[in-house]
CSV table of C-alpha atoms in Angstrom, one decimal:
chain,number,residue,atom,x,y,z
A,1,MET,CA,116.7,130.0,113.8
A,2,THR,CA,114.3,129.1,111.0
A,3,LEU,CA,114.8,130.6,107.6
A,4,GLN,CA,112.0,130.1,105.0
A,5,GLY,CA,110.6,131.7,101.9
A,6,SER,CA,109.4,131.3,98.3
A,7,LEU,CA,111.6,130.5,95.4
A,8,ASP,CA,109.6,133.0,93.3
A,9,ALA,CA,111.2,135.8,95.5
A,10,PHE,CA,114.5,134.2,96.3
A,11,GLY,CA,116.3,131.8,94.0
A,12,LEU,CA,118.4,128.9,95.1
A,13,ALA,CA,121.6,130.6,94.3
A,14,ASP,CA,120.7,133.5,96.5
A,15,VAL,CA,119.8,131.3,99.5
A,16,LEU,CA,122.9,129.2,99.2
A,17,GLY,CA,125.1,132.3,99.0
A,18,LEU,CA,123.5,133.6,102.2
A,19,LEU,CA,124.0,130.3,104.0
A,20,ALA,CA,127.6,129.9,102.8
A,21,GLY,CA,128.5,133.5,103.7
A,22,THR,CA,127.2,133.0,107.3
A,23,GLY,CA,128.9,129.6,107.6
A,24,LYS,CA,125.7,127.8,108.6
A,25,THR,CA,125.4,124.1,109.3
A,26,GLY,CA,122.1,122.4,108.6
A,27,THR,CA,119.8,121.3,105.8
A,28,LEU,CA,118.1,123.4,103.2
A,29,HIS,CA,114.7,121.9,102.2
A,30,LEU,CA,113.0,122.7,98.9
A,31,HIS,CA,109.4,121.7,97.9
A,32,ARG,CA,107.5,122.1,94.7
A,33,ARG,CA,104.3,120.7,93.3
A,34,SER,CA,104.2,119.3,89.8
A,35,ARG,CA,101.3,119.6,87.4
A,36,SER,CA,100.2,116.1,88.2
A,37,GLY,CA,99.8,117.1,91.9
A,38,ARG,CA,102.9,115.3,93.1
A,39,THR,CA,105.0,117.1,95.6
A,40,THR,CA,108.8,116.8,95.1
A,41,HIS,CA,111.2,117.3,98.0
A,42,GLY,CA,114.8,118.3,97.5
A,43,LEU,CA,117.5,119.2,99.9
A,44,VAL,CA,121.0,120.5,100.3
A,45,ARG,CA,123.1,119.6,103.3
A,46,LEU,CA,125.7,122.1,104.6
A,47,ARG,CA,128.5,122.0,107.2
A,48,ASP,CA,130.1,125.3,108.1
A,49,GLY,CA,128.9,126.9,104.9
A,50,SER,CA,130.2,124.1,102.6
A,51,ILE,CA,128.0,121.6,100.8
A,52,THR,CA,128.3,118.0,101.9
A,53,GLY,CA,125.4,116.5,100.0
A,54,ALA,CA,122.4,117.2,97.8
A,55,THR,CA,119.5,115.5,96.1
A,56,SER,CA,116.6,116.6,93.9
A,57,ASP,CA,114.3,113.9,95.3
A,58,ALA,CA,114.7,113.2,99.0
A,59,GLY,CA,112.4,110.2,98.6
A,60,GLN,CA,115.2,108.3,96.8
A,61,GLN,CA,118.7,107.2,97.8
A,62,ALA,CA,120.3,109.2,95.0
A,63,LEU,CA,124.0,108.5,96.0
A,64,ALA,CA,123.4,104.8,96.8
A,65,ARG,CA,121.6,104.4,93.4
A,66,ARG,CA,124.5,105.9,91.5
A,67,LEU,CA,127.0,103.6,93.3
A,68,VAL,CA,124.8,100.6,92.6
A,69,GLY,CA,124.5,101.7,88.9
A,70,THR,CA,128.3,101.6,88.5
A,71,GLY,CA,128.3,97.9,89.4
A,72,GLN,CA,130.8,98.2,92.3
A,73,ILE,CA,128.5,96.8,95.0
A,74,ASP,CA,127.4,93.2,95.0
A,75,ALA,CA,123.9,92.2,96.1
A,76,ALA,CA,125.0,90.5,99.4
A,77,ALA,CA,126.9,93.5,100.6
A,78,LEU,CA,124.1,95.8,99.7
A,79,ALA,CA,121.4,93.7,101.4
A,80,ALA,CA,123.5,93.6,104.6
A,81,ALA,CA,124.0,97.4,104.5
A,82,VAL,CA,120.3,98.1,104.0
A,83,GLU,CA,119.4,95.8,106.9
A,84,LEU,CA,121.9,97.5,109.2
A,85,ALA,CA,120.9,101.0,108.2
A,86,GLN,CA,117.2,100.3,108.9
A,87,ALA,CA,118.1,98.8,112.3
A,88,GLN,CA,120.4,101.6,113.4
A,89,ARG,CA,118.7,104.5,111.6
A,90,ARG,CA,121.7,105.5,109.7
A,91,GLY,CA,122.7,106.1,106.1
A,92,VAL,CA,123.2,103.2,103.8
A,93,VAL,CA,126.2,104.7,102.0
A,94,SER,CA,128.1,105.4,105.2
A,95,THR,CA,127.3,101.8,106.3
A,96,LEU,CA,128.7,100.5,103.0
A,97,VAL,CA,131.9,102.4,103.7
A,98,GLU,CA,132.2,101.3,107.3
A,99,THR,CA,131.7,97.6,106.4
A,100,GLY,CA,134.3,97.8,103.6
A,101,ALA,CA,131.8,97.0,100.8
A,102,ILE,CA,133.2,100.0,98.9
A,103,GLY,CA,136.1,102.3,99.2
A,104,ALA,CA,135.7,105.8,100.7
A,105,ASP,CA,137.6,107.5,97.9
A,106,VAL,CA,135.3,106.0,95.3
A,107,VAL,CA,132.3,107.2,97.3
A,108,VAL,CA,133.6,110.7,97.6
A,109,ALA,CA,134.4,111.0,93.9
A,110,THR,CA,131.0,109.7,93.0
A,111,ALA,CA,129.3,111.9,95.5
A,112,GLY,CA,130.9,115.0,94.1
A,113,GLU,CA,129.3,114.4,90.7
A,114,GLN,CA,126.0,113.5,92.2
A,115,VAL,CA,125.9,116.7,94.3
A,116,VAL,CA,126.6,119.0,91.2
A,117,ASP,CA,123.9,117.2,89.2
A,118,ALA,CA,121.4,117.6,92.1
A,119,VAL,CA,122.1,121.3,92.5
A,120,PHE,CA,121.8,121.8,88.7
A,121,GLU,CA,118.3,120.2,88.8
A,122,LEU,CA,117.3,122.3,91.8
A,123,LEU,CA,118.4,125.5,90.1
A,124,ARG,CA,115.8,124.8,87.4
A,125,TRP,CA,113.0,125.0,89.9
A,126,ARG,CA,111.3,128.3,89.1
A,127,ALA,CA,108.5,127.9,91.7
A,128,GLY,CA,108.2,126.4,95.1
A,129,SER,CA,109.2,127.0,98.7
A,130,PHE,CA,112.2,126.6,100.9
A,131,ASP,CA,113.1,126.4,104.6
A,132,VAL,CA,116.3,125.9,106.5
A,133,ASP,CA,116.7,123.4,109.4
A,134,LEU,CA,119.8,124.3,111.3
A,135,ASP,CA,119.4,121.3,113.7
A,136,ALA,CA,119.2,118.6,111.1
A,137,VAL,CA,121.9,115.9,111.1
A,138,ASP,CA,123.3,114.4,107.9
A,139,VAL,CA,123.2,110.6,108.4
A,140,ASP,CA,125.0,110.0,105.1
A,141,ASP,CA,127.9,112.3,105.6
A,142,VAL,CA,130.8,110.6,103.7
A,143,GLY,CA,133.3,113.4,104.4
A,144,LEU,CA,132.7,115.4,101.2
A,145,THR,CA,133.0,119.2,101.4
A,146,LEU,CA,132.4,121.4,98.3
A,147,GLY,CA,132.3,125.2,98.2
A,148,CYS,CA,129.0,126.7,97.3
A,149,ALA,CA,130.5,129.0,94.7
A,150,ASP,CA,132.3,126.1,93.0
A,151,VAL,CA,129.2,124.0,92.9
A,152,LEU,CA,127.1,126.9,91.5
A,153,ALA,CA,129.7,127.5,88.8
A,154,ARG,CA,129.9,123.9,87.7
A,155,ALA,CA,126.1,123.7,87.7
A,156,ALA,CA,125.8,126.8,85.5
A,157,GLU,CA,128.2,125.3,82.9
A,158,ARG,CA,125.8,122.5,82.3
A,159,GLU,CA,123.1,124.8,81.1
A,160,ALA,CA,124.5,124.9,77.5
A,161,ALA,CA,124.9,121.1,77.5
A,162,TRP,CA,121.4,120.6,78.7
A,163,ALA,CA,119.9,122.8,76.0
A,164,GLU,CA,121.8,120.8,73.4
A,165,ALA,CA,120.6,117.5,74.9
A,166,ALA,CA,117.0,118.8,75.1
A,167,ALA,CA,117.1,119.5,71.3
A,168,LEU,CA,117.9,115.8,70.6
A,169,ILE,CA,115.7,114.3,73.4
A,170,PRO,CA,112.3,116.0,73.6
A,171,GLY,CA,111.5,114.9,77.2
A,172,PRO,CA,111.7,112.4,80.0
A,173,ASP,CA,109.0,110.3,78.3
A,174,THR,CA,111.0,109.9,75.1
A,175,VAL,CA,111.6,106.3,74.0
A,176,LEU,CA,114.8,105.4,72.2
A,177,ALA,CA,115.8,102.4,70.1
A,178,VAL,CA,119.2,101.1,69.0
A,179,VAL,CA,120.0,101.6,65.3
A,180,PRO,CA,120.5,98.2,63.7
A,181,ALA,CA,122.9,99.1,60.9
A,182,LEU,CA,125.9,101.5,61.3
A,183,ALA,CA,128.1,103.2,58.7
A,184,GLU,CA,131.3,102.6,60.7
A,185,ASN,CA,132.5,100.8,63.7
A,186,PRO,CA,131.5,102.5,67.0
A,187,SER,CA,133.7,103.4,69.9
A,188,LEU,CA,131.9,103.7,73.3
A,189,SER,CA,132.9,104.7,76.8
A,190,ARG,CA,131.8,102.8,79.9
A,191,GLU,CA,128.9,105.2,80.6
A,192,GLU,CA,127.7,105.0,77.0
A,193,TRP,CA,127.9,101.2,77.0
A,194,ALA,CA,125.9,101.0,80.2
A,195,ALA,CA,123.2,103.3,78.8
A,196,LEU,CA,123.1,101.5,75.4
A,197,ALA,CA,122.6,98.1,77.2
A,198,LEU,CA,119.3,99.4,78.7
A,199,VAL,CA,117.9,100.9,75.5
A,200,ASP,CA,115.4,98.5,74.1
A,201,GLY,CA,112.8,100.5,72.2
A,202,ARG,CA,110.3,100.4,75.1
A,203,ARG,CA,111.9,102.1,78.1
A,204,ARG,CA,111.4,105.8,78.5
A,205,VAL,CA,114.2,108.2,79.4
A,206,ARG,CA,112.9,108.6,83.0
A,207,GLU,CA,113.1,104.8,83.5
A,208,LEU,CA,116.7,104.8,82.3
A,209,VAL,CA,117.5,107.5,84.8
A,210,ASP,CA,116.0,105.4,87.6
A,211,LEU,CA,117.8,102.2,86.5
A,212,THR,CA,121.2,103.8,86.4
A,213,GLY,CA,120.8,106.3,89.2
A,214,ALA,CA,123.0,108.7,87.2
A,215,GLY,CA,120.6,111.6,87.4
A,216,GLN,CA,118.7,113.5,84.7
A,217,PHE,CA,121.6,115.5,83.4
A,218,ALA,CA,124.2,112.7,83.2
A,219,MET,CA,121.8,110.3,81.5
A,220,ALA,CA,120.4,112.9,79.1
A,221,SER,CA,124.0,113.9,78.1
A,222,VAL,CA,125.0,110.3,77.4
A,223,LEU,CA,121.8,109.5,75.4
A,224,ALA,CA,122.1,112.8,73.4
A,225,GLY,CA,125.7,111.8,72.5
A,226,LEU,CA,124.5,108.4,71.2
A,227,VAL,CA,121.7,110.1,69.2
A,228,ARG,CA,124.1,112.6,67.7
A,229,ARG,CA,126.5,109.8,66.6
A,230,GLY,CA,123.6,107.7,65.1
A,231,LEU,CA,123.8,104.8,67.5
A,232,VAL,CA,120.3,105.3,68.9
A,233,ALA,CA,117.3,107.0,67.5
A,234,VAL,CA,114.1,108.5,68.9
A,235,CYS,CA,111.1,106.3,68.4
A,236,GLU,CA,108.1,108.1,66.9
A,237,PRO,CA,104.7,107.3,68.4
A,238,GLY,CA,103.3,104.2,66.7
A,239,ALA,CA,106.6,103.3,65.1
A,240,VAL,CA,107.5,99.6,64.6
A,241,ASP,CA,110.7,98.6,66.4
A,242,HIS,CA,113.6,97.5,64.2
A,243,VAL,CA,113.3,93.8,65.1
A,244,ALA,CA,109.6,93.6,64.0
A,245,GLU,CA,110.6,95.6,60.8
A,246,LEU,CA,113.3,93.1,60.0
A,247,GLU,CA,110.9,90.2,60.5
A,248,GLN,CA,108.4,91.8,58.1
A,249,ARG,CA,111.1,92.2,55.5
A,250,MET,CA,112.3,88.6,55.9
A,251,ALA,CA,108.8,87.4,55.6
A,252,LEU,CA,108.6,88.8,52.0
A,253,LEU,CA,111.4,86.3,51.0
A,254,ARG,CA,109.6,83.2,52.3
A,255,PRO,CA,107.7,82.4,49.1
A,256,LEU,CA,111.0,82.1,47.3
A,257,GLU,CA,112.7,80.1,50.0
A,258,GLU,CA,110.1,77.6,51.3
A,259,PRO,CA,110.0,74.3,49.2
A,260,ALA,CA,106.7,73.1,47.8
A,261,THR,CA,104.9,70.6,50.1
A,262,ALA,CA,104.1,68.2,47.2
A,263,ALA,CA,105.4,67.8,43.7
A,264,GLU,CA,102.8,68.7,41.1
A,265,PRO,CA,102.0,65.9,38.5
A,266,PRO,CA,102.8,66.6,34.9
A,267,ARG,CA,99.9,68.0,32.9
A,268,LEU,CA,98.7,65.8,30.1
A,269,PRO,CA,96.8,66.8,26.9
A,270,VAL,CA,93.0,66.8,27.1
A,271,GLY,CA,91.7,63.3,26.5
A,272,GLN,CA,94.9,61.4,27.1
A,273,PRO,CA,94.7,58.9,30.0
A,274,ALA,CA,97.1,59.3,32.8
A,275,VAL,CA,99.7,56.5,33.1
A,276,ALA,CA,101.0,55.5,36.5
A,277,ALA,CA,104.7,56.0,36.8
A,278,ARG,CA,106.7,52.8,37.1
A,279,PRO,CA,108.6,52.6,40.3
A,280,THR,CA,112.3,52.6,39.7
A,281,ALA,CA,113.7,49.2,40.8
A,282,ALA,CA,116.7,49.3,42.9
A,283,PRO,CA,119.8,47.9,41.3
A,284,ASP,CA,120.4,44.2,42.0
A,285,VAL,CA,123.3,43.9,44.4
A,286,ALA,CA,124.6,40.4,44.8
A,287,PRO,CA,125.1,39.4,48.4
A,288,PRO,CA,128.7,38.6,49.3
A,289,GLU,CA,129.5,35.0,48.7
A,290,THR,CA,130.0,32.9,51.8
A,291,PRO,CA,132.6,30.2,51.5
A,292,LEU,CA,131.2,26.7,51.9
A,293,SER,CA,132.8,23.9,53.9
A,294,PRO,CA,133.8,20.7,52.0
A,295,ALA,CA,130.8,18.9,53.5
A,296,ALA,CA,128.4,21.6,52.3
A,297,ARG,CA,130.0,21.6,48.8
A,298,SER,CA,129.5,17.9,48.5
A,299,GLU,CA,125.8,18.2,49.4
A,300,VAL,CA,125.3,20.9,46.9
A,301,ALA,CA,127.1,19.2,44.1
A,302,GLY,CA,125.4,15.8,44.6
A,303,PRO,CA,126.9,12.4,43.8
A,304,GLN,CA,129.9,12.5,41.5
A,305,PRO,CA,130.7,9.7,39.0
A,306,ALA,CA,133.4,7.4,40.0
A,307,ARG,CA,136.9,8.3,38.6
A,308,PRO,CA,138.6,5.5,36.6
A,309,ASP,CA,141.6,3.8,38.2
A,310,LEU,CA,144.5,4.6,36.0
A,311,THR,CA,146.6,1.7,37.5
A,312,GLU,CA,144.4,-0.9,35.8
A,313,PRO,CA,145.0,-2.0,32.2
A,314,VAL,CA,143.3,0.1,29.7
A,315,GLY,CA,141.4,-2.8,28.1
A,316,GLU,CA,139.8,-3.8,31.4
A,317,ARG,CA,138.6,-0.3,32.7
A,318,PRO,CA,134.9,0.0,32.8
A,319,GLY,CA,133.2,2.5,30.4
A,320,LEU,CA,136.0,2.3,27.8
A,321,GLY,CA,134.9,-0.9,26.1
A,322,VAL,CA,137.1,-3.7,24.9
A,323,VAL,CA,140.4,-2.5,23.4
A,324,PRO,CA,142.2,-4.7,20.8
A,325,PRO,CA,145.4,-6.4,21.9
A,326,GLU,CA,148.6,-4.7,21.4
A,327,SER,CA,150.6,-5.4,18.2
A,328,PRO,CA,154.2,-6.4,18.5
A,329,ALA,CA,155.2,-3.4,16.5
A,330,ALA,CA,154.0,-1.1,19.3
A,331,HIS,CA,156.9,-2.3,21.5
A,332,VAL,CA,159.6,-1.7,18.8
A,333,PRO,CA,161.9,1.1,20.1
A,334,SER,CA,161.8,4.3,18.0
A,335,ARG,CA,164.6,6.6,17.2
A,336,GLU,CA,162.5,9.6,18.3
A,337,PRO,CA,161.8,10.3,22.0
A,338,ALA,CA,158.3,9.5,23.2
A,339,VAL,CA,157.6,11.6,26.3
A,340,ASP,CA,158.7,15.0,27.7
A,341,VAL,CA,159.3,14.0,31.3
A,342,PRO,CA,158.9,16.9,33.8
A,343,ALA,CA,161.9,18.0,35.9
A,344,ARG,CA,160.4,16.7,39.1
A,345,GLN,CA,159.7,13.2,37.8
A,346,PRO,CA,162.4,10.4,37.6
A,347,ALA,CA,164.1,10.1,34.3
A,348,VAL,CA,163.1,7.2,32.0
A,349,ASP,CA,165.9,4.9,31.1
A,350,LEU,CA,166.3,4.5,27.3
A,351,PRO,CA,168.3,2.0,25.4
A,352,ALA,CA,172.1,2.6,25.2
A,353,ARG,CA,173.5,4.3,22.2
A,354,GLN,CA,170.1,5.8,21.4
A,355,PRO,CA,169.9,9.5,20.9
A,356,VAL,CA,167.6,11.2,23.4
A,357,THR,CA,165.3,13.9,22.1
A,358,ALA,CA,162.4,15.1,24.2
A,359,THR,CA,159.1,15.6,22.6
A,360,ARG,CA,156.3,17.3,24.5
A,361,VAL,CA,152.9,15.6,24.7
A,362,THR,CA,150.3,18.2,25.4
A,363,ALA,CA,146.8,17.4,26.5
A,364,ARG,CA,144.1,20.2,26.1
A,365,THR,CA,140.4,20.4,26.6
A,366,ASP,CA,139.8,21.5,23.1
A,367,THR,CA,137.9,19.5,20.5
A,368,PRO,CA,139.0,16.0,19.7
A,369,GLU,CA,140.0,17.0,16.2
A,370,SER,CA,142.6,19.5,17.4
A,371,ASP,CA,144.0,16.9,19.9
A,372,ASP,CA,144.3,14.3,17.2
A,373,ARG,CA,146.3,16.7,15.0
A,374,ARG,CA,148.6,17.6,17.9
A,375,VAL,CA,149.2,13.9,18.9
A,376,ALA,CA,149.7,13.0,15.3
A,377,GLY,CA,152.3,15.8,14.8
A,378,ALA,CA,154.3,14.4,17.7
A,379,GLY,CA,155.2,11.2,15.9
A,380,PRO,CA,154.5,7.6,16.9
A,381,ILE,CA,154.6,6.7,20.6
A,382,VAL,CA,156.8,3.9,21.4
A,383,GLY,CA,157.0,2.0,24.6
A,384,THR,CA,153.6,2.9,25.9
A,385,SER,CA,153.7,0.5,28.8
A,386,ALA,CA,157.1,1.7,29.8
A,387,VAL,CA,156.0,5.4,30.2
A,388,ALA,CA,152.7,4.7,31.8
A,389,PRO,CA,153.8,5.6,35.3
A,390,ALA,CA,155.1,9.0,34.1
A,391,LEU,CA,151.8,9.7,32.3
A,392,GLU,CA,149.8,8.6,35.2
A,393,SER,CA,151.7,11.1,37.5
A,394,LEU,CA,151.2,13.9,34.9
A,395,ILE,CA,147.5,13.2,34.5
A,396,GLY,CA,146.9,13.1,38.3
A,397,ARG,CA,148.9,16.3,38.9
A,398,ASP,CA,147.5,18.6,36.1
A,399,PRO,CA,143.8,19.5,36.8
A,400,ASN,CA,143.4,20.9,33.3
A,401,VAL,CA,143.9,17.4,31.6
A,402,ASN,CA,140.8,15.8,30.3
A,403,ARG,CA,141.5,12.2,31.5
A,404,SER,CA,138.8,10.5,29.5
A,405,LEU,CA,139.9,12.1,26.2
A,406,LEU,CA,143.5,11.4,26.9
A,407,LEU,CA,142.8,7.8,27.7
A,408,ARG,CA,140.8,7.4,24.4
A,409,LEU,CA,143.7,8.9,22.5
A,410,ILE,CA,146.2,6.5,24.2
A,411,ALA,CA,143.9,3.5,23.4
A,412,GLY,CA,143.6,4.6,19.8
A,413,VAL,CA,147.3,4.9,19.4
A,414,ARG,CA,147.9,1.5,21.0
A,415,GLY,CA,145.3,-0.1,18.6
A,416,LEU,CA,147.3,1.1,15.5
């Protein structure tokens, strides 16, 4: 039996009530022509008067698109199911369930929402035709059964939500953009986040519906909620997206942020010649001094004068001239000590019963006058020949002693 007619005379609700009341099994086909001349084909599948599936566009895999949009099917499993469905002429969704790519319970729950959305969209067709094919077989039967009365009631409840969404979103060609600045921290559901991730200021609402596979009502409801909360906004024709607008505003600050390419020379009074600026010399930094070896130091210092031999008699040393002979009085012992012998030098034997008093003889590198006064203040030196070894040891050990000056002093004292 073939049942056909016009939607102008019989609405979809009436036709579904008739088929459900008689417990028919088959497929209800609906056709309409759009203003652009495109013909849209919708269908509702029934089994024993219950709805098992529906779509508002038979040219698309509505249920498979919604499942893919949820992210629960990977690309490899989907590709294998599509290849198998083409080879065996069967439904891709049922193939996914049979191969274990997705659970049957997940498919049934998703299919229930998809059927209600499809029937809601078909109810809005005010013109077109319909026909019933009682011999058609549903290749994508996933085991879903919904009562016609229940589906029609749930679809009617969406009329109010659709009117509210249509007030915020003018049409399927509307373009939305994300609002860059928010007054408070947002809280999003999974469906809202998935829709927000696709809003880029260029895609139209119909493109978002195709990408998610959620259907017109589901996507329009989610987008309307984002617009109502101020998370997205409708782009007016010719409006600049927020990224380009931010770039334009940031460009206004560049004259204050970019440094000058070259420093401007100071301006001089008219007629005054310009003077070239002197380059600033870098501070002199002495290189670290490298220690020299003894051989290198001798080469740098050059030949040194021969040092006098202190073991020779004073009168015969070269460079000192002839010294007068010693007088007998110079060997007369004195009651005052002559030399302060260091602790490490052997003590000098003095005559018995003679008081021993140490007097320090200090040799300095000061002027001869100061040395004469110091020597003179120490008293006469007695027994010069006897203390010569001690003096020789002191002169050889102390590097601060001016040997030449001290020898002249000793020679002068001996000549007295």
